[in-house]
Amino acid sequence: MTTLTIEPSTTSLPDVVMPACPIQKLLKGQKALVTGANSGIGRGIAIALAHAGADVVVNYYSGDAAAEEVVEEARRCSSRVYAHQADVSQEDQVQEMFRRMLDELGTIDILVNNAGIQSDALFDRMTLDQWNRVLAVNLTGHFLCAREAVREFKRRGVVPYVSCAAGKIICVSSVHEVIPWAGHVNYAASKGGVMLLMKSIAQEVAPYRIRVNSICPGAIRTPINRPAWDTPEAYQELLKLIPYKRIGEVDDIGRVAAWLASDQADYIHGTSIFVDGGMTLYPGFEAGG
Ligand code: BGC
């Protein structure tokens, strides 16, 4: 009888800084809106789309200077980029943001629903305000922006020299659309909601050649989860949850977003793509069960 021995995973592997791999101009001539794009994953996605040739609207809620810095960076490789302040949970502000985009850029080809917040508390201490605010930004915000985008995609239809699709929506969800998360029930509930929001919209709009998908990041080095990586002790704990043994970087998500928005991914529809170094592989079972 052979016994299967699994070596204990090593935590001494180096963090990998990805080489600046050239992204082809996969999105040339396309107009993209990225919500929550002045920091973290949204920033990385906005810059990656600009690198891929798209014109980009950098939505943000607060932090004008950080938004302008993303605009500067994106402008180095893309012709038209501007920042627009709006709270994605407010219908009038979302509609105004889309009106301006259609005025200034003519249309929208790619929506990246990225804006998201955490407001953590033990369940019995969570206030209604914490619940409502997280659901408002993370779920209602996705609904409001996707609805405006679909209206424009349907009105305009496919423009073959721009893209095979009439439009693309990428929802930035999370591994927590499937991994329950104690102490974060508002956040996990919002991401579970994003999954079926995304899939239900995808089912409905597919005949119009509108593609809708999610990217589900694991632990990515951003301000939202700083306590999980900014001390060596916290980082070692975090690595126990990541089979690939490194934290993710925003570029890991940016590259996937640029590709997923492009015609190279034209037949990908209604799917959640996990970009998580294996976090969803139940790493606790690596040597047990
Ligand atoms: C959360 C992060 C967390 C990661 C993995 C993300 O969706 O925003 O705070 O580190 O999931 O748990």
mmCIF file of C-alpha atoms and ligand atoms in Angstrom, residues 118 173-176 181 187 191 217-220 224-225 228 238 241 279, ligand 1:
data_model
loop_
_atom_site.group_PDB
_atom_site.id
_atom_site.type_symbol
_atom_site.label_atom_id
_atom_site.label_comp_id
_atom_site.label_asym_id
_atom_site.label_seq_id
_atom_site.Cartn_x
_atom_site.Cartn_y
_atom_site.Cartn_z
ATOM 1 C CA GLN A 118 -15.874 46.919 4.473
ATOM 2 C CA SER A 173 -16.645 40.513 -6.284
ATOM 3 C CA SER A 174 -14.525 38.531 -3.817
ATOM 4 C CA VAL A 175 -13.577 35.053 -2.690
ATOM 5 C CA HIS A 176 -16.226 35.863 -0.079
ATOM 6 C CA TRP A 181 -16.633 35.291 6.658
ATOM 7 C CA TYR A 187 -19.535 42.201 3.335
ATOM 8 C CA LYS A 191 -20.610 39.633 -2.361
ATOM 9 C CA PRO A 217 -9.948 38.568 -5.809
ATOM 10 C CA GLY A 218 -8.461 36.848 -2.795
ATOM 11 C CA ALA A 219 -6.129 38.743 -0.493
ATOM 12 C CA ILE A 220 -4.678 41.573 -2.556
ATOM 13 C CA ILE A 224 -8.722 47.672 2.718
ATOM 14 C CA ASN A 225 -6.887 44.716 4.303
ATOM 15 C CA ALA A 228 -3.676 41.352 7.281
ATOM 16 C CA LEU A 238 -2.302 35.270 5.963
ATOM 17 C CA LEU A 241 -4.827 30.822 3.764
ATOM 18 C CA MET A 279 -7.557 30.686 -1.404
HETATM 19 C C1 BGC B 1 -11.465 41.526 1.307
HETATM 20 C C2 BGC B 1 -10.097 41.543 1.950
HETATM 21 C C3 BGC B 1 -9.658 40.138 2.306
HETATM 22 C C4 BGC B 1 -9.822 39.191 1.130
HETATM 23 C C5 BGC B 1 -9.530 37.759 1.512
HETATM 24 C C6 BGC B 1 -11.434 40.565 0.139
HETATM 25 O O1 BGC B 1 -12.648 40.572 -0.524
HETATM 26 O O2 BGC B 1 -11.818 42.844 0.897
HETATM 27 O O3 BGC B 1 -10.122 42.354 3.115
HETATM 28 O O4 BGC B 1 -8.300 40.153 2.687
HETATM 29 O O5 BGC B 1 -11.135 39.281 0.634
HETATM 30 O O6 BGC B 1 -10.124 37.386 2.708
#
